[in-house]
mmCIF file of C-alpha atoms and ligand atoms in Angstrom:
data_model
loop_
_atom_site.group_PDB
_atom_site.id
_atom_site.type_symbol
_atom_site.label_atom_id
_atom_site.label_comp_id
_atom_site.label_asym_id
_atom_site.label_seq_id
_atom_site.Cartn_x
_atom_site.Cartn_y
_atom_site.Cartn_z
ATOM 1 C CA UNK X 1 -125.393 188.008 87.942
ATOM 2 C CA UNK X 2 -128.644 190.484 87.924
ATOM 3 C CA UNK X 3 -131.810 188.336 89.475
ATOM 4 C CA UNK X 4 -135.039 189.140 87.071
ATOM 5 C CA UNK X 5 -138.322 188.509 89.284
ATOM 6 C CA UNK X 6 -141.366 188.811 87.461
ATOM 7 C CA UNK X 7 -144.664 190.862 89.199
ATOM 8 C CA UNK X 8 -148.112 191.434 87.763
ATOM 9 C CA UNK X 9 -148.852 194.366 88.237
ATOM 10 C CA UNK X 10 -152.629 194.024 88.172
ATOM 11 C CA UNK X 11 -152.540 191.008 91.426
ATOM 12 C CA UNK X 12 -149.427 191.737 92.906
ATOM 13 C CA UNK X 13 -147.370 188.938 94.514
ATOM 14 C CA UNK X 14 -145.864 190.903 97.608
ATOM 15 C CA UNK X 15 -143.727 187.866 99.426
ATOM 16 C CA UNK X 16 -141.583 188.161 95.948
ATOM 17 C CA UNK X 17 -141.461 191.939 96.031
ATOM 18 C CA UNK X 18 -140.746 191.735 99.576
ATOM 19 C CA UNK X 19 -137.096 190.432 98.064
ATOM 20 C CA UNK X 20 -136.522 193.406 96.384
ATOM 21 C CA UNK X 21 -137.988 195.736 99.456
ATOM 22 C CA UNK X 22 -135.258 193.784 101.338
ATOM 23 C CA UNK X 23 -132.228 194.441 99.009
ATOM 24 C CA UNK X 24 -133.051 198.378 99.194
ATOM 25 C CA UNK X 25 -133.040 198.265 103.106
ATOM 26 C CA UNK X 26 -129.936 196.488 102.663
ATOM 27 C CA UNK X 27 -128.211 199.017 100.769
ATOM 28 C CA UNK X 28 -128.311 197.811 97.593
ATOM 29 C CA UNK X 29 -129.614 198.449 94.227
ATOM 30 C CA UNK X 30 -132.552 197.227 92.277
ATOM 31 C CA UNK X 31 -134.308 198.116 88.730
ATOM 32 C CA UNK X 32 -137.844 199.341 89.359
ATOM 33 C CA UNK X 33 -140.752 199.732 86.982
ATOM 34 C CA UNK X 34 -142.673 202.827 86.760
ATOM 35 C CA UNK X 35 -144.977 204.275 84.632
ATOM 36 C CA UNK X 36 -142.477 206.763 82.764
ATOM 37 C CA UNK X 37 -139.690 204.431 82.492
ATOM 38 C CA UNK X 38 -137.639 201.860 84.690
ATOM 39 C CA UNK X 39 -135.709 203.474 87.303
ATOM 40 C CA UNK X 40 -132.725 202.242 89.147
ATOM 41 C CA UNK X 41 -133.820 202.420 92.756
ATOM 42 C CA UNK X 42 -131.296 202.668 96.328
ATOM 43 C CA UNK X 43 -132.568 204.147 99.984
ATOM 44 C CA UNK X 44 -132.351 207.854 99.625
ATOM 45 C CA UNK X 45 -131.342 208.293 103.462
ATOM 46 C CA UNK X 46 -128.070 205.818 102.988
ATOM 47 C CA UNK X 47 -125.670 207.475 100.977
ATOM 48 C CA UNK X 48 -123.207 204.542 100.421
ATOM 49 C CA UNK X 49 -126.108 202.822 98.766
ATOM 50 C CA UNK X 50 -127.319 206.098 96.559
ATOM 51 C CA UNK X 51 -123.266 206.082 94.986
ATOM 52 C CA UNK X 52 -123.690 202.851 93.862
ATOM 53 C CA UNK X 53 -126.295 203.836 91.326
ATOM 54 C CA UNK X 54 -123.950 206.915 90.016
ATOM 55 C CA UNK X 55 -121.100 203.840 89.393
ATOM 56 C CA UNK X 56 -123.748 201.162 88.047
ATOM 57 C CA UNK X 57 -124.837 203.742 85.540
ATOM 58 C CA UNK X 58 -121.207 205.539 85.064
ATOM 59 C CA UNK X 59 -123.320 208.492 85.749
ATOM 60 C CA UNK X 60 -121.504 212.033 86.883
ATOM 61 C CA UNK X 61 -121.846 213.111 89.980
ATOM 62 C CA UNK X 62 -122.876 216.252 89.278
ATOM 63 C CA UNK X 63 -125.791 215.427 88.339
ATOM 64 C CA UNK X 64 -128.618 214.920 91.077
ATOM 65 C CA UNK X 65 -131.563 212.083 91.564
ATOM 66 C CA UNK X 66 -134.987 211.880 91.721
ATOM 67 C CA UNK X 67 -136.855 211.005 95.629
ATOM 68 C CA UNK X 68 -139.386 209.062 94.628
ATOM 69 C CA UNK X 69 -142.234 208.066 97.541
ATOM 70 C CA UNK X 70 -145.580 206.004 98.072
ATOM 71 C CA UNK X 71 -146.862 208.851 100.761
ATOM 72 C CA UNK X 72 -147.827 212.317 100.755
ATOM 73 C CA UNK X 73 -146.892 212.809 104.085
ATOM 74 C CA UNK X 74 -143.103 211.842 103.569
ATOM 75 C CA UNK X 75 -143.267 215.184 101.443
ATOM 76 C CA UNK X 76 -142.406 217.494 105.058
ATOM 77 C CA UNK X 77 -139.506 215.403 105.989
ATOM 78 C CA UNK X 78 -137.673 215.500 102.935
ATOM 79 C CA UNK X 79 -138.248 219.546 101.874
ATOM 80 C CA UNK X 80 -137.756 222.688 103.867
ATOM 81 C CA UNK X 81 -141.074 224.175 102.423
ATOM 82 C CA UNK X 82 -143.910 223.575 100.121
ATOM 83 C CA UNK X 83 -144.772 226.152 98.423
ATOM 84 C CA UNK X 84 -149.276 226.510 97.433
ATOM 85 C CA UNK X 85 -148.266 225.997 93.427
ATOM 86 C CA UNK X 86 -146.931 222.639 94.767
ATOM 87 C CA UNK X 87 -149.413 222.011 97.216
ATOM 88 C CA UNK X 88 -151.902 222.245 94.447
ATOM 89 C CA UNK X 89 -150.109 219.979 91.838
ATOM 90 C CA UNK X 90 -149.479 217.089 93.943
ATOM 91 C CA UNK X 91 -153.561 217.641 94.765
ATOM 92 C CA UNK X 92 -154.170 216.842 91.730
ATOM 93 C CA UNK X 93 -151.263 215.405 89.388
ATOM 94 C CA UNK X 94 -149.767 212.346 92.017
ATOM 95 C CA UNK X 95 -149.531 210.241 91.768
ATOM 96 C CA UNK X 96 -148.358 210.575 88.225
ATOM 97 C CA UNK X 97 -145.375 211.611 85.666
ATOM 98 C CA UNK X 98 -144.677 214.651 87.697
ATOM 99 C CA UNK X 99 -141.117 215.532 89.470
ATOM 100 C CA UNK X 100 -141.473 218.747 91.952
ATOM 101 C CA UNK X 101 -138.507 220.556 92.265
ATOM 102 C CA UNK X 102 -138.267 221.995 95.986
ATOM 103 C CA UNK X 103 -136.357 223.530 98.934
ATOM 104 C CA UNK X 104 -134.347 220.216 100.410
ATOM 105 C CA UNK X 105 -134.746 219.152 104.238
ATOM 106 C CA UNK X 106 -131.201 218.301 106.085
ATOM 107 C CA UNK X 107 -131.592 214.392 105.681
ATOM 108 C CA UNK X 108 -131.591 214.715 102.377
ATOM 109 C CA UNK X 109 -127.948 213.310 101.582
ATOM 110 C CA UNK X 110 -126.073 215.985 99.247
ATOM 111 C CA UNK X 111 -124.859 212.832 96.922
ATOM 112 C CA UNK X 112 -128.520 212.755 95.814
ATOM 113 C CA UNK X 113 -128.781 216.614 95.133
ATOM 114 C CA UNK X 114 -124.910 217.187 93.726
ATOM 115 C CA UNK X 115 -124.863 219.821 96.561
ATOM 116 C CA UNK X 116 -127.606 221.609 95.288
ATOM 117 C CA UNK X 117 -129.877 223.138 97.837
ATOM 118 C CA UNK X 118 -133.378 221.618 96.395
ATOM 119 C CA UNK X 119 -134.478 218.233 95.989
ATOM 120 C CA UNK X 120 -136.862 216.845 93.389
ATOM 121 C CA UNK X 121 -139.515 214.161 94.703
ATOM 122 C CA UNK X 122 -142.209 212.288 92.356
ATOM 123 C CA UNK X 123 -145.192 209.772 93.604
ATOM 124 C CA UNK X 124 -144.723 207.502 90.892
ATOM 125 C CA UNK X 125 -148.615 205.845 89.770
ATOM 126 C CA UNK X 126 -147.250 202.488 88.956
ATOM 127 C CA UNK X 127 -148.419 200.107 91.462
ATOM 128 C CA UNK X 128 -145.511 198.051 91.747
ATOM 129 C CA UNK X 129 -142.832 200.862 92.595
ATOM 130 C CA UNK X 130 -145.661 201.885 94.714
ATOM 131 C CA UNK X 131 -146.280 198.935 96.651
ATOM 132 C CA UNK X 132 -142.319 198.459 96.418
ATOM 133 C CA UNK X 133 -141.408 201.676 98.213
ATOM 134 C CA UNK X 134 -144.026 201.137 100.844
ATOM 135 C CA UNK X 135 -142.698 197.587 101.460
ATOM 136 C CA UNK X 136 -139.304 199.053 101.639
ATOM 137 C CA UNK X 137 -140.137 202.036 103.877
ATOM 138 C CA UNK X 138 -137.868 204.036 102.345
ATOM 139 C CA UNK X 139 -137.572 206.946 99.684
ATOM 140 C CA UNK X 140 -136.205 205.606 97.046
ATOM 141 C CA UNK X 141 -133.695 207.275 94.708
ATOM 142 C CA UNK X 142 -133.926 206.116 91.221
ATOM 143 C CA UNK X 143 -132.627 207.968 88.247
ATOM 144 C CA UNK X 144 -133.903 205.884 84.715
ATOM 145 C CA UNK X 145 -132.504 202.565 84.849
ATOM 146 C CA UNK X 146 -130.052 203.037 81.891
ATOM 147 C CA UNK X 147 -125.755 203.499 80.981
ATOM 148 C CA UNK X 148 -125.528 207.176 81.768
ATOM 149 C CA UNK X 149 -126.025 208.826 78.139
ATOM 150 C CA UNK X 150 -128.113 205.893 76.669
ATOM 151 C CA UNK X 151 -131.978 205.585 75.751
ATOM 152 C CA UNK X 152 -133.415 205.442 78.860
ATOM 153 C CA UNK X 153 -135.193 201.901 79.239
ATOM 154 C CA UNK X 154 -138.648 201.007 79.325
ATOM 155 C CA UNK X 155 -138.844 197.174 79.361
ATOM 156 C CA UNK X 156 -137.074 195.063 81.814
ATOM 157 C CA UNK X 157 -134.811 193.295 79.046
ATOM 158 C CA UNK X 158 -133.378 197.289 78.149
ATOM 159 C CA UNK X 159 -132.658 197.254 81.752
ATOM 160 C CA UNK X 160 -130.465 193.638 81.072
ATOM 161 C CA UNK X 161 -128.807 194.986 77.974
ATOM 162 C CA UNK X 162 -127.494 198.081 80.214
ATOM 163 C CA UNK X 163 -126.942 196.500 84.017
ATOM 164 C CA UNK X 164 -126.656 192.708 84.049
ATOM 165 C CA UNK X 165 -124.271 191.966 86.307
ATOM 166 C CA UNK X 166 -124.014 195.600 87.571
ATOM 167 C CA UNK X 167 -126.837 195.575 89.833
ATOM 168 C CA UNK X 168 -128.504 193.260 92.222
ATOM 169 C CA UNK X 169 -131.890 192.672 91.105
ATOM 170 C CA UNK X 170 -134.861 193.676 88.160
ATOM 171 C CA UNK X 171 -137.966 194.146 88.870
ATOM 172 C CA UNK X 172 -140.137 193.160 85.613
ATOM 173 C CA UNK X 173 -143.955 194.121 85.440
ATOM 174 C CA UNK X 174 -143.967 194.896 81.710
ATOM 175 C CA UNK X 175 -143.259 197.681 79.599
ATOM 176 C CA UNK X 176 -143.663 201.455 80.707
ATOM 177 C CA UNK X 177 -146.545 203.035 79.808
ATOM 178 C CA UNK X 178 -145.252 206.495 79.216
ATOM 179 C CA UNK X 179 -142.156 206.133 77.880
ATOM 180 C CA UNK X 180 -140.731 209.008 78.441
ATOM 181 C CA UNK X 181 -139.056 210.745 81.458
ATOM 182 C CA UNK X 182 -141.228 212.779 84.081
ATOM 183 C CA UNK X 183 -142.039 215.943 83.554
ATOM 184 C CA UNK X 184 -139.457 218.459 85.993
ATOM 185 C CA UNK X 185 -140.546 221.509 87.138
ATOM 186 C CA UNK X 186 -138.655 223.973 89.605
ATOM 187 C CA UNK X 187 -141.460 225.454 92.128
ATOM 188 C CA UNK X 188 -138.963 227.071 93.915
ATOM 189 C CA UNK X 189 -138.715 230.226 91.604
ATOM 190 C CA UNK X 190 -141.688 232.096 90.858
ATOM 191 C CA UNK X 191 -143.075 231.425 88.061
ATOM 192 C CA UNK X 192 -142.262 227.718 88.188
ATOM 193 C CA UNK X 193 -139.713 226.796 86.031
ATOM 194 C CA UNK X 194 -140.549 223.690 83.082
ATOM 195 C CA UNK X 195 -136.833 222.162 83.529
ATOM 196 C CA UNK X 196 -137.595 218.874 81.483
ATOM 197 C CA UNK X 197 -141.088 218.223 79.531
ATOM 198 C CA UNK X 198 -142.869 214.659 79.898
ATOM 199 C CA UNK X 199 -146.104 213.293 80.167
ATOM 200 C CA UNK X 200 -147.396 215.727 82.287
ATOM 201 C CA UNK X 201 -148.071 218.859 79.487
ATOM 202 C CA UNK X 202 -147.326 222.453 79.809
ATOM 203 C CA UNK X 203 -151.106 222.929 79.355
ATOM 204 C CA UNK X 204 -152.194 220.259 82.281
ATOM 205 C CA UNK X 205 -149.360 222.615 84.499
ATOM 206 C CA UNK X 206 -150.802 225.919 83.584
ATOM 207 C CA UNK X 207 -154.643 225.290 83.098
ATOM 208 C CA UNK X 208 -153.762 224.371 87.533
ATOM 209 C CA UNK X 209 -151.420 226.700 88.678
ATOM 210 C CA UNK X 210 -151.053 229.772 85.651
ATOM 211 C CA UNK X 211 -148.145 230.727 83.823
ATOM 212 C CA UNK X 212 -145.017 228.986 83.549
ATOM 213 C CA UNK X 213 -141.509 229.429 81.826
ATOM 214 C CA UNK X 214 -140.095 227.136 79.848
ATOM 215 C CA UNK X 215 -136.785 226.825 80.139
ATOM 216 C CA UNK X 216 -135.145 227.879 76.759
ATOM 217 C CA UNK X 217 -132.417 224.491 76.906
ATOM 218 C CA UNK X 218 -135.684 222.114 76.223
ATOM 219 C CA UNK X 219 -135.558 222.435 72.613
ATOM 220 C CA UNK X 220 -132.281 225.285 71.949
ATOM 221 C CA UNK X 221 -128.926 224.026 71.248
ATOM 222 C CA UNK X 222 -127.049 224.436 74.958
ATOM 223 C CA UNK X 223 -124.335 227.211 74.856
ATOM 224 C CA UNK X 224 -122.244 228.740 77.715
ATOM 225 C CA UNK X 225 -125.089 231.420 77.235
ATOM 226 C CA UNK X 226 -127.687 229.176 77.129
ATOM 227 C CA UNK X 227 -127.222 226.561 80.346
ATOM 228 C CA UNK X 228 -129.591 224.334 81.497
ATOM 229 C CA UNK X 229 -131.159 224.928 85.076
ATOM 230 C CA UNK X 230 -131.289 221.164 85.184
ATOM 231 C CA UNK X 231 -127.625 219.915 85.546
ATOM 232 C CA UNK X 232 -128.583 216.715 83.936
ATOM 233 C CA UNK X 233 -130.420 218.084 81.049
ATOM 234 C CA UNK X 234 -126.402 219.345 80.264
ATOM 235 C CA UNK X 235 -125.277 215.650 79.275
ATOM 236 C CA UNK X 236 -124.970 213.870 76.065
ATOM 237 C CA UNK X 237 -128.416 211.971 76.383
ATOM 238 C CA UNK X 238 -130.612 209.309 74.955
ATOM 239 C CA UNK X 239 -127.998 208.469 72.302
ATOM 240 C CA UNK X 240 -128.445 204.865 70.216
ATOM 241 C CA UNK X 241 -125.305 203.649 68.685
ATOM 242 C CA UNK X 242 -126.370 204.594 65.388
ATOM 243 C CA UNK X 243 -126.304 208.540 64.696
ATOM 244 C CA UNK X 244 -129.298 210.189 64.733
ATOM 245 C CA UNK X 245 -130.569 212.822 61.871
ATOM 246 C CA UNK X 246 -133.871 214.598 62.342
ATOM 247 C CA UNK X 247 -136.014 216.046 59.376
ATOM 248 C CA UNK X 248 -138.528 218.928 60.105
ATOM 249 C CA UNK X 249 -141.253 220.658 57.793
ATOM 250 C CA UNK X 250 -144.711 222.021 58.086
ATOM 251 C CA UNK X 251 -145.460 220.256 55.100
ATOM 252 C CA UNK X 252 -145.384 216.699 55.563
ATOM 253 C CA UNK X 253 -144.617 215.339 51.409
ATOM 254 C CA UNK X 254 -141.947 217.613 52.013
ATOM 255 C CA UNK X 255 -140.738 215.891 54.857
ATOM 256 C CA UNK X 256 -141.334 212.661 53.459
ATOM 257 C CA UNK X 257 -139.470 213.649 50.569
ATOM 258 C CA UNK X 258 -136.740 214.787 52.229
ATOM 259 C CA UNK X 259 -136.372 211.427 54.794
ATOM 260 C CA UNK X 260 -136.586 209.251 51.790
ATOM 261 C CA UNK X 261 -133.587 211.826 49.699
ATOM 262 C CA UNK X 262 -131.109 211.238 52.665
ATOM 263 C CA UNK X 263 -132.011 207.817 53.205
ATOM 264 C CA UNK X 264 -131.005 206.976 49.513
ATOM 265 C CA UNK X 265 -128.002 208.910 50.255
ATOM 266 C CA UNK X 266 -126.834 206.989 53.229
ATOM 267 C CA UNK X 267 -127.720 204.057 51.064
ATOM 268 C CA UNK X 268 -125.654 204.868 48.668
ATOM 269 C CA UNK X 269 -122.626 205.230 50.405
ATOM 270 C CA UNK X 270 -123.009 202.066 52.297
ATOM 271 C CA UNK X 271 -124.314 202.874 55.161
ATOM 272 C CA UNK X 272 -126.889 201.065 56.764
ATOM 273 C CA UNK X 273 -130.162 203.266 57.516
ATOM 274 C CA UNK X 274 -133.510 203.115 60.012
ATOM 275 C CA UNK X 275 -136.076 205.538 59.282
ATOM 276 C CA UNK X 276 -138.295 206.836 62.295
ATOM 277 C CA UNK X 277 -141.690 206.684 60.421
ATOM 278 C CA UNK X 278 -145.412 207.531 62.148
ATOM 279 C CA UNK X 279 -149.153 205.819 60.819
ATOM 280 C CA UNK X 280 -149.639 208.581 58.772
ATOM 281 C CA UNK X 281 -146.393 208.243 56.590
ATOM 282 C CA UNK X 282 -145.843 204.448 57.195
ATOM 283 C CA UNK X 283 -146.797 203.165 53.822
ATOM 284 C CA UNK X 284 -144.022 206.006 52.197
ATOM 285 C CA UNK X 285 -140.636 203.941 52.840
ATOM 286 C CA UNK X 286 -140.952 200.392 50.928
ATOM 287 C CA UNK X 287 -137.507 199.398 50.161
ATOM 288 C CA UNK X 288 -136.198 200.685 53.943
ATOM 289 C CA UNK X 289 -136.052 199.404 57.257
ATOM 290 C CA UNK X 290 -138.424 201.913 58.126
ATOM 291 C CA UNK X 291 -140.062 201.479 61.614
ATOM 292 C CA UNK X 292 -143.371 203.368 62.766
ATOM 293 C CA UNK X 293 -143.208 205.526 66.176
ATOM 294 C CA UNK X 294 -147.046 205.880 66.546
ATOM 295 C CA UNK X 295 -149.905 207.820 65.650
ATOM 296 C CA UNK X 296 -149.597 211.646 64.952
ATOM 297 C CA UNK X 297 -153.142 212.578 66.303
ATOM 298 C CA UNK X 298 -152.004 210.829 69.687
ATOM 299 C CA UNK X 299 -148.568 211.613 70.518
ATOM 300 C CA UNK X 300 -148.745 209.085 73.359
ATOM 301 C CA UNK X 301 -148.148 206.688 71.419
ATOM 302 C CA UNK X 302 -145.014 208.041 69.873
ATOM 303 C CA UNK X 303 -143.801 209.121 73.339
ATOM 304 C CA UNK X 304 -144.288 205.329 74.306
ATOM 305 C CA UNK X 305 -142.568 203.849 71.614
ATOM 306 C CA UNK X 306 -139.562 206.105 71.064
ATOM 307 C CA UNK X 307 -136.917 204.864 73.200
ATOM 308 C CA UNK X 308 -137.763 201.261 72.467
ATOM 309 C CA UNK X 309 -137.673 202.366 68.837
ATOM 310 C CA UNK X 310 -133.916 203.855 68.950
ATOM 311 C CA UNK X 311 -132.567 200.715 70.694
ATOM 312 C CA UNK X 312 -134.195 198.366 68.150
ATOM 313 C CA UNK X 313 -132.583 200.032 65.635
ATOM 314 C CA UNK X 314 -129.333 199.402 67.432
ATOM 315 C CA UNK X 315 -130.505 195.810 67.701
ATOM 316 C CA UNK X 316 -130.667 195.432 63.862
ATOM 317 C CA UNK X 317 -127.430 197.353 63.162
ATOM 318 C CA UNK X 318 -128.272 200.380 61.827
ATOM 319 C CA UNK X 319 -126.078 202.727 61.400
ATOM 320 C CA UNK X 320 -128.135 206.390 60.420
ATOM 321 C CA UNK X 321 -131.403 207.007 61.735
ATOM 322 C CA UNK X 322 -133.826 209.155 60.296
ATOM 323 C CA UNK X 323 -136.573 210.510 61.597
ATOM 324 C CA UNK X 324 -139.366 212.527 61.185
ATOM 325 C CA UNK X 325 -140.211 215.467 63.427
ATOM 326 C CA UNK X 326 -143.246 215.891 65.138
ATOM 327 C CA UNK X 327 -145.720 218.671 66.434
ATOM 328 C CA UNK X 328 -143.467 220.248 69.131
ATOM 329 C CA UNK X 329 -146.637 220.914 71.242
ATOM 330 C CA UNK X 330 -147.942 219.408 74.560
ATOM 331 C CA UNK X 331 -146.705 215.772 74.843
ATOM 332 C CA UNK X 332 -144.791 216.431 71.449
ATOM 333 C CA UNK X 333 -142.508 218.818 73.332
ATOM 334 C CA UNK X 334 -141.642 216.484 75.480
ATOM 335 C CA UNK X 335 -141.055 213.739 72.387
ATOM 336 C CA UNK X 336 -139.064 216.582 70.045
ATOM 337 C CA UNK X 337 -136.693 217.391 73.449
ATOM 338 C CA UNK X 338 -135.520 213.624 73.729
ATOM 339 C CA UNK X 339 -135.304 213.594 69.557
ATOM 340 C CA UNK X 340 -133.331 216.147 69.074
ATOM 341 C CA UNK X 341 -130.787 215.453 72.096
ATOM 342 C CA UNK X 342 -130.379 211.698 70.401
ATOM 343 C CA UNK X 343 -129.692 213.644 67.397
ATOM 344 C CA UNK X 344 -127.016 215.805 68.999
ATOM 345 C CA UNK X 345 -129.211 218.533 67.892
ATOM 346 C CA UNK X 346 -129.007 217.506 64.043
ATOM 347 C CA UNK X 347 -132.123 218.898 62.531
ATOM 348 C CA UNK X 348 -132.366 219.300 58.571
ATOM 349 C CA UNK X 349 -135.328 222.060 58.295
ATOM 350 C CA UNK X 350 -137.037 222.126 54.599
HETATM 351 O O1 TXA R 1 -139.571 209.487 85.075
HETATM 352 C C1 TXA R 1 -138.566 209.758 85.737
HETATM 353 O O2 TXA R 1 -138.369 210.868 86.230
HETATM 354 C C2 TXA R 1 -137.544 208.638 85.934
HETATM 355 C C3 TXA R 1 -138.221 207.539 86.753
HETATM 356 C C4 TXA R 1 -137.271 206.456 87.166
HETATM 357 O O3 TXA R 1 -138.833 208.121 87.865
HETATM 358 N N1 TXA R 1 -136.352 209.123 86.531
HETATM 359 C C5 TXA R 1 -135.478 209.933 85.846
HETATM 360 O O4 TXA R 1 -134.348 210.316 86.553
HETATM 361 O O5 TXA R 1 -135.648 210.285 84.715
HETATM 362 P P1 TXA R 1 -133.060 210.930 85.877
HETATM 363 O O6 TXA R 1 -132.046 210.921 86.967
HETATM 364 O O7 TXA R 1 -132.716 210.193 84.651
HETATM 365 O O8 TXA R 1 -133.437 212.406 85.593
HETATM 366 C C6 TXA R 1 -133.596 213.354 86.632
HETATM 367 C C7 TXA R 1 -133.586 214.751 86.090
HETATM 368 C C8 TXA R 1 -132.195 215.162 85.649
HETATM 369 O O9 TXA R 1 -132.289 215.964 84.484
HETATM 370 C C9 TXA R 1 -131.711 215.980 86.849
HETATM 371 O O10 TXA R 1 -130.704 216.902 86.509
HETATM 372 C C10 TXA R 1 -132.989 216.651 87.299
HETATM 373 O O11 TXA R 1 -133.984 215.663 87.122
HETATM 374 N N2 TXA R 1 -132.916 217.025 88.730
HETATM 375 C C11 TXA R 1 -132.853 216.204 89.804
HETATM 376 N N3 TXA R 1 -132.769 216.898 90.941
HETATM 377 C C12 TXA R 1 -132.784 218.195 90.599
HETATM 378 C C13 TXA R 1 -132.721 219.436 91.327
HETATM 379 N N4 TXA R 1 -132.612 219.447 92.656
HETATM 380 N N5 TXA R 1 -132.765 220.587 90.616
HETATM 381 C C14 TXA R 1 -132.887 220.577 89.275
HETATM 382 N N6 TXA R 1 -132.941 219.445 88.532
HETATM 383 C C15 TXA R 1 -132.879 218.282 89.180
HETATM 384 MG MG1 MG R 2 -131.910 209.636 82.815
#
């Protein structure tokens, strides 16, 4: 059975976190909040510990884990070199939603890094994976705290409907504020390389360090033409059980129109539909289960809601989900990437 311990993040109870510092030093794993999304946490240095996340999650090996720390200085130990773009984005982006790609030090285990040669570290901002990893003294390895392939999970319950019983120990201090995964970007390759969008914006990267490429996977359909530099970006990801079916248009009555055509279709032949509404198109759907994702002038709130979103869907049996695009710009790119990878890449355009 999976313990739950409750922390408040704003007055921090460290003799109960201590517990969970002490499972990671023993080798064990534990379900960490952060501000993206809940991670599932082991001591990067022991690598018996790090391959029981790939088993709790079913996750392939193949596919490597983030370092996450609570120091700067931990930074030289774990990479061969920092390169100045990276010098300057930890400045001024950590902690935060930001995963450096860099060149990997020897202790580094190559179970974390699938044999790759780099290693990608974030300073989470939460304070309780902060104050976690510092009690633990350890980096901590934590991909999201999900079944490989599912929503990734941003409340500790998520985290009991994927691991209870598979893991040691959750660590609840509410529900993530970003919702959505780190950004990744590769600073080994000049110029640095935008492997996944998150919170962190293309525009926040290049207003600090200049130009950036984008690597052409994020949104694109993934071909053996068309691979993506991030092995995990490869996978079948953020899937609900219900299928997924995106609707894109410039205009938005179009759009509307469109959702409500297909939903009445699904209807129709007995199939039991969700619609992925936002504020501004809320009031549209009467007669659906139709759920809003947020605000379209702040995209934050979309990003926070979405994964939530899918699963409660799954919660309430749906069986087709439709949803409406959004702006694929800034935090939207990072919203329209995990959208249209739930969706299998299923977009209707109109
Ligand atoms: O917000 C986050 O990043 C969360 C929280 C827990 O910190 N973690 C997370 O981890 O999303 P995960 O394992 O679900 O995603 C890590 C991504 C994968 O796409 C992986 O392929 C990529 O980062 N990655 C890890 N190491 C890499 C490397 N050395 N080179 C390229 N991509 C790498
Ligand atoms: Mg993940």
């Amino acid at each position: 059975k999976t313990k739950l311990i409750k922390i408040d993040p704003e007055n921090i109870d460290l003799q109960k976190l201590k517990e969970a510092a002490d499972i990671l030093r023993e080798g064990e794993i534990v379900a960490i909040p952060t501000e993206t999304v809940y991670g599932l946490g082991a001591d990067a240095l022991n690598p018996v510990a790090v391959e029981k996340i790939f088993k709790a999650k079913g996750r392939p090996s193949d596919n490597p884990l983030i370092v996450h720390i609570a120091d700067r200085e931990r930074v030289g130990e774990l990479t061969g070199s920092i390169p100045e773009k990276a010098v300057v984005l930890m400045d001024k982006l950590w902690p935060g939603p930001l995963t450096l790609v860099m060149k990997k030090s020897s202790i580094i285990p190559g179970v974390i890094t699938a044999g790759l040669d780099t290693v990608a570290i974030r300073m989470p901002e939460h304070p309780v994976a902060r104050e976690l990893i510092r009690l633990a003294d350890v980096p901590v390895a934590a991909p999201s705290a999900n079944v490989s392939g599912r929503p990734s999970t941003t409340t500790a319950q998520h985290v009991l409907d994927d691991l209870d019983g598979k893991i040691q120990m959750v660590v609840d201090a509410g529900s993530s504020r970003v919702g959505l995964e780190s950004t990744v970007l590769d600073v080994t390759v000049e110029p640095p390389v935008l492997l996944r969008p998150g919170g962190i914006t293309p525009g926040q990267l290049e207003a600090l360090i200049g130009p950036i490429e984008i690597d052409r996977t994020i949104l694109g359909k993934i071909s053996p033409e068309n691979t993506p530099k991030a092995p995990g970006m490869k996978y079948t990801h953020y899937s609900p059980e219900a299928q997924v079916v995106i609707v894109r248009s410039k205009d938005m009555k179009k759009q509307v129109d469109k959702v409500i055509e297909l939903a009445k279709e699904n209807k129709k032949a007995g199939r039991s539909v969700g619609i992925c509404s936002t504020e501004q198109t809320a009031n549209r759907y009467s007669g659906f289960l139709a759920l809003s994702l947020g605000d379209r002038n702040s995209p934050e709130t979309i990003a926070a809601r979405l994964f939530a979103l899918l699963r409660e869907f799954d919660g309430r049996g749906v069986e087709v989900i439709i949803a409406e695009a959004v702006e694929e710009h800034e935090v939207g790119l990072a919203i329209m990437n995990r959208l249209i990878k739930a969706a299998g890449y299923h977009v209707i355009e109109v």
